[in-house]
mmCIF file of C-alpha atoms in Angstrom:
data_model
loop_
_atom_site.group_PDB
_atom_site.id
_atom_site.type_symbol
_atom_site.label_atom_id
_atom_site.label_comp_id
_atom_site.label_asym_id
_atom_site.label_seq_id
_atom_site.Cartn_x
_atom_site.Cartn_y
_atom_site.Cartn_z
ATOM 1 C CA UNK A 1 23.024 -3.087 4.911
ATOM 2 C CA UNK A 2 23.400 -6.710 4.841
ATOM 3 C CA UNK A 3 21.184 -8.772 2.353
ATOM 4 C CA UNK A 4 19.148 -5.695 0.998
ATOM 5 C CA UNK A 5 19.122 -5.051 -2.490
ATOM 6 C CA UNK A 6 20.426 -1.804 -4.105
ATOM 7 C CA UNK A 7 18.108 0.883 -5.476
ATOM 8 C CA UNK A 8 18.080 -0.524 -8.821
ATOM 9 C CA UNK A 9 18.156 -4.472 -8.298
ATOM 10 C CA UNK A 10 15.455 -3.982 -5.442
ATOM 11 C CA UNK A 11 13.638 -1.486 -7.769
ATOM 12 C CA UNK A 12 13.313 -4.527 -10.442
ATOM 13 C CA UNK A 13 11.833 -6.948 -8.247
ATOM 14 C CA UNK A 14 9.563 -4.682 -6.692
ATOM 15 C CA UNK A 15 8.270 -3.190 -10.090
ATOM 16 C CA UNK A 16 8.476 -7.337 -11.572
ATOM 17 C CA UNK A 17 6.082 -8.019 -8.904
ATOM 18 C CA UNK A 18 3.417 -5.406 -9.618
ATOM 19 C CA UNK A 19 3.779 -6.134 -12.924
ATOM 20 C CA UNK A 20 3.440 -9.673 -12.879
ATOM 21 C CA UNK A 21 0.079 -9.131 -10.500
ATOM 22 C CA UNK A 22 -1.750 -7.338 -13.298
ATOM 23 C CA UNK A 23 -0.461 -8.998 -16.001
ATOM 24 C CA UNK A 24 -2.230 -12.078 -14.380
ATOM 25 C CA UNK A 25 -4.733 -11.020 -12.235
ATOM 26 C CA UNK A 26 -5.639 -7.572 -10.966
ATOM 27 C CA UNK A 27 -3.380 -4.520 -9.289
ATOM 28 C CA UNK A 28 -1.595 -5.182 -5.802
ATOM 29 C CA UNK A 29 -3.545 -3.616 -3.134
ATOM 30 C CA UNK A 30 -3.180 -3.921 0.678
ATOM 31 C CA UNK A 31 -5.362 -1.689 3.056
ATOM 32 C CA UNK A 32 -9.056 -2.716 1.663
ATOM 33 C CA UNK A 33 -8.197 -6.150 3.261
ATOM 34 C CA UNK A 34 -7.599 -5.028 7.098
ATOM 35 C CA UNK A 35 -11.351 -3.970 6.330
ATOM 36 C CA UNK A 36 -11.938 -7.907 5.152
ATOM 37 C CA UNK A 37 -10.442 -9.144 8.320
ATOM 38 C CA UNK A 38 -12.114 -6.666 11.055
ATOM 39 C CA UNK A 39 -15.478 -7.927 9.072
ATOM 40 C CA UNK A 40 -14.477 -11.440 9.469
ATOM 41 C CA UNK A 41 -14.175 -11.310 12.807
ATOM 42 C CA UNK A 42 -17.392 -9.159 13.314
ATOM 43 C CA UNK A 43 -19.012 -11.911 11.486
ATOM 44 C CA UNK A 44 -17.807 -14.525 14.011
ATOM 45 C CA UNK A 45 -20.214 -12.700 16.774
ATOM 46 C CA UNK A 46 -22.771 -11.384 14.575
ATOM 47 C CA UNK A 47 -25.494 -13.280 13.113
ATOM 48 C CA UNK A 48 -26.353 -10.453 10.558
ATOM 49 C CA UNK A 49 -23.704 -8.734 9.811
ATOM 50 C CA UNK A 50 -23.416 -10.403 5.929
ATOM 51 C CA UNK A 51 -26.383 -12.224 4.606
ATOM 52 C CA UNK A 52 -27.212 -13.582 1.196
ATOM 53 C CA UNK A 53 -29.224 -11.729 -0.766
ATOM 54 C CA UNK A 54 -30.233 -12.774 -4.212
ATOM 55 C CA UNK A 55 -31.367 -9.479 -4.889
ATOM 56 C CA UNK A 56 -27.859 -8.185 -4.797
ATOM 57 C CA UNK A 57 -25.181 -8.093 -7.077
ATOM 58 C CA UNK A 58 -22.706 -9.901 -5.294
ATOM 59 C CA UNK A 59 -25.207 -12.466 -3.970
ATOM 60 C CA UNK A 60 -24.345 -10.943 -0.378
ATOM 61 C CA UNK A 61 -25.408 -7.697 1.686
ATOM 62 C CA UNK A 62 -24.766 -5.866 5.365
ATOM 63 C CA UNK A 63 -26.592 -3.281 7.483
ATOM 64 C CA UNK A 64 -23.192 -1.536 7.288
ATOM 65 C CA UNK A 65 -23.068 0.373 4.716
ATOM 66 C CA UNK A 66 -19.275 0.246 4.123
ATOM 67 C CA UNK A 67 -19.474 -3.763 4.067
ATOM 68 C CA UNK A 68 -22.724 -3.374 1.794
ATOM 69 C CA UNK A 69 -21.158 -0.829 -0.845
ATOM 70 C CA UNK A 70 -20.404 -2.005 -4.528
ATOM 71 C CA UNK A 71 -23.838 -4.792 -4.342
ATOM 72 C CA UNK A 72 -22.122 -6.110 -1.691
ATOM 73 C CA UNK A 73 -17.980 -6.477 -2.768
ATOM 74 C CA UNK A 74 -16.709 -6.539 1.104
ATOM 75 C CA UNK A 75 -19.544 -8.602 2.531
ATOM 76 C CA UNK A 76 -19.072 -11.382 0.038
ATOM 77 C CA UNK A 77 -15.019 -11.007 0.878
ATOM 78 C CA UNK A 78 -16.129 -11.013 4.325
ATOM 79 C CA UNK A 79 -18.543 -14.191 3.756
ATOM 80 C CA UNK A 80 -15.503 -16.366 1.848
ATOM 81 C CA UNK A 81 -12.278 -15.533 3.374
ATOM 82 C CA UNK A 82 -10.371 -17.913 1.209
ATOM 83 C CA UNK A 83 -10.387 -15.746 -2.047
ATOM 84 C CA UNK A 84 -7.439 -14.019 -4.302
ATOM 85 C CA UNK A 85 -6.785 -10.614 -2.154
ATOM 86 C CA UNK A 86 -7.209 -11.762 1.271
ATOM 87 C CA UNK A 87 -4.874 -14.871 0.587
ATOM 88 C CA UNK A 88 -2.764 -13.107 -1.241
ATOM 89 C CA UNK A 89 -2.053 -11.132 1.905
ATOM 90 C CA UNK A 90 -1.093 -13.896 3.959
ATOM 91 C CA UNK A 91 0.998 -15.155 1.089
ATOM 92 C CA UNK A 92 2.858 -11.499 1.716
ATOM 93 C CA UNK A 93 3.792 -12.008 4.774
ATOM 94 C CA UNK A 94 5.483 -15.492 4.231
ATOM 95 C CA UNK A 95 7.279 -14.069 1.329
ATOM 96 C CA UNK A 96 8.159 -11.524 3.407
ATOM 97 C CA UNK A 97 9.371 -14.408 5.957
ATOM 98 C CA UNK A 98 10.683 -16.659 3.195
ATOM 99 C CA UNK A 99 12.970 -13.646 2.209
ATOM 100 C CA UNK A 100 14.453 -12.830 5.780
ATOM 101 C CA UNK A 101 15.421 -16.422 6.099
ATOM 102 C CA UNK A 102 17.079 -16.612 2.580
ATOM 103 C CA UNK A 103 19.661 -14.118 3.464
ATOM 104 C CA UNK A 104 17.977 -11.101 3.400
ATOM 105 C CA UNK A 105 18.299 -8.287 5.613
ATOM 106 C CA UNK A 106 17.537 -8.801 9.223
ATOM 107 C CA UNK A 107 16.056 -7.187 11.821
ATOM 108 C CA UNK A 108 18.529 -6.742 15.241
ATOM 109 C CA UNK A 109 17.420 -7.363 18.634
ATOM 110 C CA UNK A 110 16.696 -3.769 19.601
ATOM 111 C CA UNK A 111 15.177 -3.120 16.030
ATOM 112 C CA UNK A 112 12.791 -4.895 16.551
ATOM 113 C CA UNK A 113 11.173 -3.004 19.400
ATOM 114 C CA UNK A 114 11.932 0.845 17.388
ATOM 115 C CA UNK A 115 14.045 1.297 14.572
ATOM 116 C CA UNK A 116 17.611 3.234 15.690
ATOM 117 C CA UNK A 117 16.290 6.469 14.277
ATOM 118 C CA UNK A 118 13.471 6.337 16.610
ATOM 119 C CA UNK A 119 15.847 5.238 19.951
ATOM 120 C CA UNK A 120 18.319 7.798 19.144
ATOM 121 C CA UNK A 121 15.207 10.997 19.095
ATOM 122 C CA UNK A 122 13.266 9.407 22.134
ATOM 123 C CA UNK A 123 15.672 6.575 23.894
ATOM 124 C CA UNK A 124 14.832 3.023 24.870
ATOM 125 C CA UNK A 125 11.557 3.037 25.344
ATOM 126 C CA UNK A 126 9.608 0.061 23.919
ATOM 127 C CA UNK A 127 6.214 1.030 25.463
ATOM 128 C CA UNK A 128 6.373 4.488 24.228
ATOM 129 C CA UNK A 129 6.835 3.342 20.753
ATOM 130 C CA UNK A 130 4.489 0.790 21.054
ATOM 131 C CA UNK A 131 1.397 3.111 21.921
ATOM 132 C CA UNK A 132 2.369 5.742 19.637
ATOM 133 C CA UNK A 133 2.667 3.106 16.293
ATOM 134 C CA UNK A 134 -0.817 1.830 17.102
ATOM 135 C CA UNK A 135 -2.131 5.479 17.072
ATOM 136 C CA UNK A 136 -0.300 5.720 13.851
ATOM 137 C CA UNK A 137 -1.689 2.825 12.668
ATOM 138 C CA UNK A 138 -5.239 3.796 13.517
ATOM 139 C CA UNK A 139 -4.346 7.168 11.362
ATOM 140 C CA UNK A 140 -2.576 5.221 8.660
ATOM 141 C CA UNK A 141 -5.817 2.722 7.509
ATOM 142 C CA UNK A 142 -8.426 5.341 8.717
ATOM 143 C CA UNK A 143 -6.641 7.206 6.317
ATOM 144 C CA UNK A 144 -6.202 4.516 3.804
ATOM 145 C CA UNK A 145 -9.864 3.766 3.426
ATOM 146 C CA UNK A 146 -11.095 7.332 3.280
ATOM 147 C CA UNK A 147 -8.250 7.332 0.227
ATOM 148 C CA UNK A 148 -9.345 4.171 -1.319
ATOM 149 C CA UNK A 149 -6.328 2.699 -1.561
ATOM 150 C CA UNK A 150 -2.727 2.780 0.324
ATOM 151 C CA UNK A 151 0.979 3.027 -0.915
ATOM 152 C CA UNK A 152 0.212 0.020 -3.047
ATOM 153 C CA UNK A 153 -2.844 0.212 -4.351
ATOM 154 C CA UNK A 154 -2.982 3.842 -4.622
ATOM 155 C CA UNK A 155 1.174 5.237 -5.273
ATOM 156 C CA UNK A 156 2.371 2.037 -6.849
ATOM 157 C CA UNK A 157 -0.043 -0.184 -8.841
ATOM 158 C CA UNK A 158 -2.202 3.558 -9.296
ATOM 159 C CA UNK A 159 0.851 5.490 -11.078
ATOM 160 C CA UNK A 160 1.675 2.549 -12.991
ATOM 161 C CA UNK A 161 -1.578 2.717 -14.645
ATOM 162 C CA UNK A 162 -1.237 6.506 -14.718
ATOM 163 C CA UNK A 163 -4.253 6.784 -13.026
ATOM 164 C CA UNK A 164 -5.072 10.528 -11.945
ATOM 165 C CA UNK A 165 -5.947 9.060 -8.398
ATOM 166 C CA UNK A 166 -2.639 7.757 -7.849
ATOM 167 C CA UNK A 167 -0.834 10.982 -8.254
ATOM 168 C CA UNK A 168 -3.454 12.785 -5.765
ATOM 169 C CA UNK A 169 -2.975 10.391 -3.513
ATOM 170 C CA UNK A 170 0.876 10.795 -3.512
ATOM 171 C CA UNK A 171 0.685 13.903 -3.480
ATOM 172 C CA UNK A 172 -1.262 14.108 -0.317
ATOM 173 C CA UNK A 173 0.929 11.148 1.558
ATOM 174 C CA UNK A 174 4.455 13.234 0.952
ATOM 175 C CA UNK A 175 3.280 16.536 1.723
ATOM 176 C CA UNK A 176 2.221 15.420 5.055
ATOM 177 C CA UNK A 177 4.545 12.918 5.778
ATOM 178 C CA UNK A 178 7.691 14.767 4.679
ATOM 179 C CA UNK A 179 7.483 17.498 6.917
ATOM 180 C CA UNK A 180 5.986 15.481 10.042
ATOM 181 C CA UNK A 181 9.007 12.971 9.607
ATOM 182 C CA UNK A 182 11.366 15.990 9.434
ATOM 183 C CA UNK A 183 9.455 17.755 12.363
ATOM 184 C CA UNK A 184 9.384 14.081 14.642
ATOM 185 C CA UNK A 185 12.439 13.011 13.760
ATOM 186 C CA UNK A 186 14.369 16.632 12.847
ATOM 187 C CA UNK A 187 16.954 16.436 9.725
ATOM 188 C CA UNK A 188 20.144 15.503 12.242
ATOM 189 C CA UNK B 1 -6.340 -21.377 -9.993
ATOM 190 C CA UNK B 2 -6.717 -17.868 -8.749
ATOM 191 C CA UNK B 3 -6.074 -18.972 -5.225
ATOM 192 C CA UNK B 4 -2.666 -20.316 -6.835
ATOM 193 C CA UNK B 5 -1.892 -17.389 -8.189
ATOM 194 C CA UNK B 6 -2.909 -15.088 -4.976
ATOM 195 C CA UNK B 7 -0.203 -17.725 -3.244
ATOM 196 C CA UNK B 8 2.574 -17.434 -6.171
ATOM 197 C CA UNK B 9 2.035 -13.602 -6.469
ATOM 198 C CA UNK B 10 1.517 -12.659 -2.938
ATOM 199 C CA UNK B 11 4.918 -14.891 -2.224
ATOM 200 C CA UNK B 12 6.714 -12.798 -4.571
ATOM 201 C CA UNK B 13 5.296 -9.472 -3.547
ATOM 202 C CA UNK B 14 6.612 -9.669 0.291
ATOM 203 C CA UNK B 15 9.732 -11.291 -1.007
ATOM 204 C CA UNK B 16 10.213 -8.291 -2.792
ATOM 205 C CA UNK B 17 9.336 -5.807 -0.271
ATOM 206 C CA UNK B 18 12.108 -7.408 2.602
ATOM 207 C CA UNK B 19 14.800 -7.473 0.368
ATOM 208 C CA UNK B 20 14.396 -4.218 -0.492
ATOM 209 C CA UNK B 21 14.232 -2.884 2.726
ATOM 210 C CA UNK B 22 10.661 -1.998 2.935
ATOM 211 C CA UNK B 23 10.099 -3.559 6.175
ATOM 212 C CA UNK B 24 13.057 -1.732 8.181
ATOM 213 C CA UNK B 25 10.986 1.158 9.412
ATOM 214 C CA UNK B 26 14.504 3.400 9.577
ATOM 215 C CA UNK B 27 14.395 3.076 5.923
ATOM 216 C CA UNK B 28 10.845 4.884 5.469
ATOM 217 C CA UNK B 29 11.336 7.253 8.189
ATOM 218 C CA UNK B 30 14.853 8.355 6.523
ATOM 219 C CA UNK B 31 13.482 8.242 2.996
ATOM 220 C CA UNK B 32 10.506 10.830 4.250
ATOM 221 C CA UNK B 33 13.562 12.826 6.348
ATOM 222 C CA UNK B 34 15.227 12.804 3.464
ATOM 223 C CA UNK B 35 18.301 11.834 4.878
ATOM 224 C CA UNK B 36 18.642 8.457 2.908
ATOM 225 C CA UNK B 37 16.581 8.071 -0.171
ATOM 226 C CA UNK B 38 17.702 4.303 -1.495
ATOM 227 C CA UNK B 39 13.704 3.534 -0.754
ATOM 228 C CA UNK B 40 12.663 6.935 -3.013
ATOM 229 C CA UNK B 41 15.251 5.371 -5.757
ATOM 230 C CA UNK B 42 14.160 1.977 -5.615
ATOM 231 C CA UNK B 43 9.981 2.975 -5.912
ATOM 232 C CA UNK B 44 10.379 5.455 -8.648
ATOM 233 C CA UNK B 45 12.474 2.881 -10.368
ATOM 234 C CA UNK B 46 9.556 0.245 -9.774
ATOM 235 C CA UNK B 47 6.819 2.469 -10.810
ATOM 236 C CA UNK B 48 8.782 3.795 -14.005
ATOM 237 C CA UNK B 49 9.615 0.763 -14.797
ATOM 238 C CA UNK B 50 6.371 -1.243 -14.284
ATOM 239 C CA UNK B 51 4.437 1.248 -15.796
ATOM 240 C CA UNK B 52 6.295 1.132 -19.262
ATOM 241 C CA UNK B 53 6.197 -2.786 -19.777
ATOM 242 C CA UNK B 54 2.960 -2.476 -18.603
ATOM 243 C CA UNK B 55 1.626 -0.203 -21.266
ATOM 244 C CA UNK B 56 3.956 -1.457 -23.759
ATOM 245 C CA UNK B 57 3.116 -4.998 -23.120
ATOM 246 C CA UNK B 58 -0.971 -4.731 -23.245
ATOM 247 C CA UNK B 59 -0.470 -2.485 -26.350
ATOM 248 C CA UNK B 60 0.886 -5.819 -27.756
ATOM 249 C CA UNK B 61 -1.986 -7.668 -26.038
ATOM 250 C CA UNK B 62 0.036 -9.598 -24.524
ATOM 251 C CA UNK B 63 -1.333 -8.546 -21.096
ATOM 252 C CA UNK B 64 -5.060 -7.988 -20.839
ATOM 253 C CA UNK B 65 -6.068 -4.301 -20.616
ATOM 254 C CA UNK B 66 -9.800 -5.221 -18.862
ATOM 255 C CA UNK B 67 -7.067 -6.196 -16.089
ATOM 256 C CA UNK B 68 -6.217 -2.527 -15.719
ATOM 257 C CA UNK B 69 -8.101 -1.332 -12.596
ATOM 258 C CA UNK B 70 -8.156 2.323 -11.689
ATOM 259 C CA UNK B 71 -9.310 3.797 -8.708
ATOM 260 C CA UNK B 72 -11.186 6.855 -8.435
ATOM 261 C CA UNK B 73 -10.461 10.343 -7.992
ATOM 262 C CA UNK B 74 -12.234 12.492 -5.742
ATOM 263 C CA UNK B 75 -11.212 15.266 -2.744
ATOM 264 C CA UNK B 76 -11.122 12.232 0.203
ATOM 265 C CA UNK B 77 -7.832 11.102 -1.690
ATOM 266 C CA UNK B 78 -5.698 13.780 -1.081
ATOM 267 C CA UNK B 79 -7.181 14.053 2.440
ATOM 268 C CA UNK B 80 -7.053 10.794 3.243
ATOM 269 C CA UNK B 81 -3.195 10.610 1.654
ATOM 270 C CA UNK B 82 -2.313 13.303 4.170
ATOM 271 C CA UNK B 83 -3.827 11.576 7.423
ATOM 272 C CA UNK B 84 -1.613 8.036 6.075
ATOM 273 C CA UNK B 85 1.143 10.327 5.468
ATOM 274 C CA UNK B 86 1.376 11.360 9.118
ATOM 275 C CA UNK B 87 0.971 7.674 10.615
ATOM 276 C CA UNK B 88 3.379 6.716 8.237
ATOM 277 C CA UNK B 89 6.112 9.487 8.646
ATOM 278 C CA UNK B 90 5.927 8.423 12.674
ATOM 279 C CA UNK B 91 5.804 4.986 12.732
ATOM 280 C CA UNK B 92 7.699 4.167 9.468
ATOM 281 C CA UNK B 93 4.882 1.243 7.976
ATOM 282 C CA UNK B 94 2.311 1.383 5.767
ATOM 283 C CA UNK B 95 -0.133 -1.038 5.393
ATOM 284 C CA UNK B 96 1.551 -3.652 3.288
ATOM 285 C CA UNK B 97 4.919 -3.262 4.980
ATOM 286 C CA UNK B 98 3.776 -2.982 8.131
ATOM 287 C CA UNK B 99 2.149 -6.614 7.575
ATOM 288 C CA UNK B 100 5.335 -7.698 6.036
ATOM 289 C CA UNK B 101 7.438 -6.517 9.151
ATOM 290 C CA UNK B 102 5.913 -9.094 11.254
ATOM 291 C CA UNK B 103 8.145 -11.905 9.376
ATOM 292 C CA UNK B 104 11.332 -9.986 10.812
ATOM 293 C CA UNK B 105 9.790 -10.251 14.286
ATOM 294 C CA UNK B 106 9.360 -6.336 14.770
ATOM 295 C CA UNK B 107 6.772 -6.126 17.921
ATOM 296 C CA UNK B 108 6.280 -3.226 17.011
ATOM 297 C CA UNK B 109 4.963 -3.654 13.927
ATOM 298 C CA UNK B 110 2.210 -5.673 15.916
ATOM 299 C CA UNK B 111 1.117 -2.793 17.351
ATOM 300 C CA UNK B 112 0.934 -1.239 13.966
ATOM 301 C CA UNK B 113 -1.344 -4.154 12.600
ATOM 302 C CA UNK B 114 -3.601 -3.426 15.386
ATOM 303 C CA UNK B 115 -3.604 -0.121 15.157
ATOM 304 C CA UNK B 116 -4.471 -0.753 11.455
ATOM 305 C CA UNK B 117 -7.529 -2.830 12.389
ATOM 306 C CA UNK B 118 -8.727 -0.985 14.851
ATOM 307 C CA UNK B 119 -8.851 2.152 12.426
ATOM 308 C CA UNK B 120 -10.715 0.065 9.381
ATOM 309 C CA UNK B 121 -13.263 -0.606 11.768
ATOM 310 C CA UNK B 122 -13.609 3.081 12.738
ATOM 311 C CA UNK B 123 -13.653 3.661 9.200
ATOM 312 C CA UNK B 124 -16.277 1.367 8.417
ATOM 313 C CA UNK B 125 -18.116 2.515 11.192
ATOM 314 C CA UNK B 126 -18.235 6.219 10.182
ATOM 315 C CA UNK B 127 -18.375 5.415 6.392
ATOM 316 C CA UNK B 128 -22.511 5.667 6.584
ATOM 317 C CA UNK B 129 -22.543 9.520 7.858
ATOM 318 C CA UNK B 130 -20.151 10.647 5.390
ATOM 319 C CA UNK B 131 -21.120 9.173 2.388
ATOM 320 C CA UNK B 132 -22.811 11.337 -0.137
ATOM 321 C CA UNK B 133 -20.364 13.984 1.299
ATOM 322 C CA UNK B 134 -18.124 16.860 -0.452
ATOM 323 C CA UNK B 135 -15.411 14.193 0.453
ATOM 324 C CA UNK B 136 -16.545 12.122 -2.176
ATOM 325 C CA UNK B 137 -16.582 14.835 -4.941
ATOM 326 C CA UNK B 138 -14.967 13.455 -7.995
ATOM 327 C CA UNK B 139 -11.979 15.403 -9.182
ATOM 328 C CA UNK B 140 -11.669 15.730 -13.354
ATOM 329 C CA UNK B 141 -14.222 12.603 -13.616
ATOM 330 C CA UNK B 142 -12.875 10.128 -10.855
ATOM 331 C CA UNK B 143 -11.723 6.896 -12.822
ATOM 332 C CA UNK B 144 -9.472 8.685 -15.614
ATOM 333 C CA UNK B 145 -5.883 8.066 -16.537
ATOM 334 C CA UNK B 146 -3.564 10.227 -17.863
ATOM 335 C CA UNK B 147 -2.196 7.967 -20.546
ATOM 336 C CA UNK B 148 -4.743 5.696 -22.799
ATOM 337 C CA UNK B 149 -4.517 2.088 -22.362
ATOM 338 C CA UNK B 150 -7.740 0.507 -21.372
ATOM 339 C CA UNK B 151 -11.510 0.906 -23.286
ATOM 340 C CA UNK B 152 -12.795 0.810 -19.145
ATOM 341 C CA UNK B 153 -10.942 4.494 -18.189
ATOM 342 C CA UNK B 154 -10.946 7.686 -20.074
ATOM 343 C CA UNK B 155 -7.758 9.438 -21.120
ATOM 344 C CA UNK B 156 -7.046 13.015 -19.639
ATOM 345 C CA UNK B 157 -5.091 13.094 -22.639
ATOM 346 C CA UNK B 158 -6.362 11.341 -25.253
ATOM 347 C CA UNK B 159 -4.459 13.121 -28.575
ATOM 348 C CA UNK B 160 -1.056 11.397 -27.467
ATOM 349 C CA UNK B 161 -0.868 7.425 -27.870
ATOM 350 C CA UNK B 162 -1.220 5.889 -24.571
ATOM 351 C CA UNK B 163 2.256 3.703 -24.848
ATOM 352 C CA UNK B 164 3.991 7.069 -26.095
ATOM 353 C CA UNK B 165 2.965 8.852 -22.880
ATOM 354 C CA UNK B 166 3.161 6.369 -20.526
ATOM 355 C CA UNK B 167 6.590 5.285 -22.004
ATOM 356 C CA UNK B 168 7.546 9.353 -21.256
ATOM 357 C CA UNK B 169 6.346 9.029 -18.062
ATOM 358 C CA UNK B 170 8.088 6.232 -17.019
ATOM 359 C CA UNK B 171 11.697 6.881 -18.397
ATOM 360 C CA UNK B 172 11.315 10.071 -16.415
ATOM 361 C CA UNK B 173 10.816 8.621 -13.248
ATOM 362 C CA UNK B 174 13.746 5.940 -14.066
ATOM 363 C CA UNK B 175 15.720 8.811 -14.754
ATOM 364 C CA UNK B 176 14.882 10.665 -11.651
ATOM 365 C CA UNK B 177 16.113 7.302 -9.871
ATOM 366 C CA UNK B 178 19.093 6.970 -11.149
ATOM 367 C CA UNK B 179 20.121 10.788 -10.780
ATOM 368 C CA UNK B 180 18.644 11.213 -7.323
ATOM 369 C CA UNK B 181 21.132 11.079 -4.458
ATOM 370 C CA UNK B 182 22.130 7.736 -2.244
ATOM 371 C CA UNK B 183 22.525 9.702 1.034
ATOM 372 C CA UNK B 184 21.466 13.265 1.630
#
């Protein structure tokens, strides 16, 4: 495909770049910060949804107990939106941009709707693939933060580290998603 | 400075993913069909390869091992690996790629991100009533590592040296890489 790297020049820079994020600051994870933005949003109607609280660790707390957990790690995220993972994210996305407009590979008109695999099993039907993804994507972070972690922070910065979580963790992903994408999508 | 770095890493990191291909949902969904497993190659390669410096590079102290952060174990993982292994096998995005897709215009990957919030928030709703749980039981001691490498995590096997093992490890999955098939 035009512009994408082969397995083993792609394989490089991905592993460079979750190397270089530990060796300077702390393992690449994802999914923990669509949990940052829902709460920053909450906060934007909510008087009390994060407080300070000297008595906590963090300096912040929440009624929600999710938001609240670790003294308080998510509602102080959730309080100061400028800090190292969520801006990290939106630096992902413009790399991600930076990269399709440097000659990397680029999505076609109809791609961008449904990948070919998808038109080719179920035809051209945008809003079809549009309602299904979302209730993917409700499974996928639900999923995610029951985990503790995603592809990244769980499969790739976890089994770098060896970390017994990280194996689990695959381990659960591709024996689910293996033979759903075979059953969805059959072998053909 | 670490706002600098979140900029300079997080840059690199979605670079990284488009140019491999991450982003191109046909990619994932043919990796997990195992029709086309250039994705497979290129992650194993990452980890193996990541993993190795890694180990090899704070044994020399030249990277910090209190930066080494692992995440627990416990039976939610597994579980919660299956339901994200579903959404992903169907839609062909995970969370990080399915952020970096917007930057190739997908719309559908819009409906993803939503998807995505709308299920964090259902998640942080429900968190409360299942804490304290059996889906929080820790499995073999929750934060452990297989290889030793940082003071923080215990070893699950402590008698072999941490770079040795994780050096093993890592080769292996470069190998598997490089001997696994293009197309299927």
């Amino acid at each position: 495909m035009n512009g994408q790297l082969n397995w083993f020049k792609g394989g490089l820079l991905l592993g460079a770049a979750f190397l270089l994020a530990v060796a300077f600051v702390k393992p690449i994870g994802v999914s923990t910060q669509f949990v940052i933005a829902d709460g920053i949003v909450w906060n934007l109607f909510s008087d009390d949804i994060v407080r300070e609280d000297p008595a906590s660790k963090t300096g912040y707390a929440s009624p929600n107990s999710y938001l609240n957990k670790s003294g308080g790690k998510y509602a102080k995220n959730v309080a100061n939106p400028v800090n190292y993972s969520f801006i990290f994210i939106i630096a992902m996305v413009a790399g991600a941009l930076l990269s399709s407009r440097l000659g990397g590979p680029r999505a076609g008109v109809p791609d961008r709707s449904a990948p070919e695999v998808w038109r080719q099993r179920f035809g051209d039907r945008p809003g079809l693939r549009y309602a299904t993804v979302f209730f993917a994507g409700i499974l996928v972070l639900f999923g995610a933060r029951l985990a503790g972690g995603c592809t990244s922070g769980h499969m790739m910065s976890g089994m770098m580290q060896t970390s017994l979580s990280g194996y689990l963790f695959a381990a659960g992903a591709f024996a689910a998603a293996i033979p759903a994408a075979v059953l969805v999508y059959t072998r053909k | 400075m670490t706002i600098v770095l979140a900029i300079i890493l997080g840059l690199f990191f979605g670079f990284a993913l488009q140019r491999v291909g991450a982003t191109n949902p046909q990619n994932i969904i043919n990796m997990l069909r195992l029709k086309d497993l250039h994705l497979m190659k290129a992650i194993l390669f990452a980890i193996g390869f990541s993993s190795t410096l890694l180990f090899l590079l704070a044994g020399l102290g030249i990277i910090d091992a209190g930066h080494f952060s692992v995440k627990s174990a416990y039976t939610g993982v597994i579980l919660g690996g299956a339901l994200l292994g579903l959404g992903f096998a169907v839609a062909g995005y995970c969370p990080g790629t399915g952020l970096a897709a917007l930057a190739d215009g997908r719309k559908d990957a819009l409906f993803f991100v939503g998807g995505g919030l709308l299920g964090a928030l259902l998640y942080t709703l429900v968190y409360g009533s299942i804490k304290g749980s059996w889906l929080f039981d820790k499995i073999a001691g929750g934060k452990v590592m297989l290889a030793a490498g940082a003071d923080k995590y215990q070893a699950l096997v402590p008698a072999v040296p941490g770079v040795l093992l994780a050096g093993v490890i890592g080769v292996a999955f470069m190998v598997l890489a490089w001997k696994l098939p293009d197309k299927a």
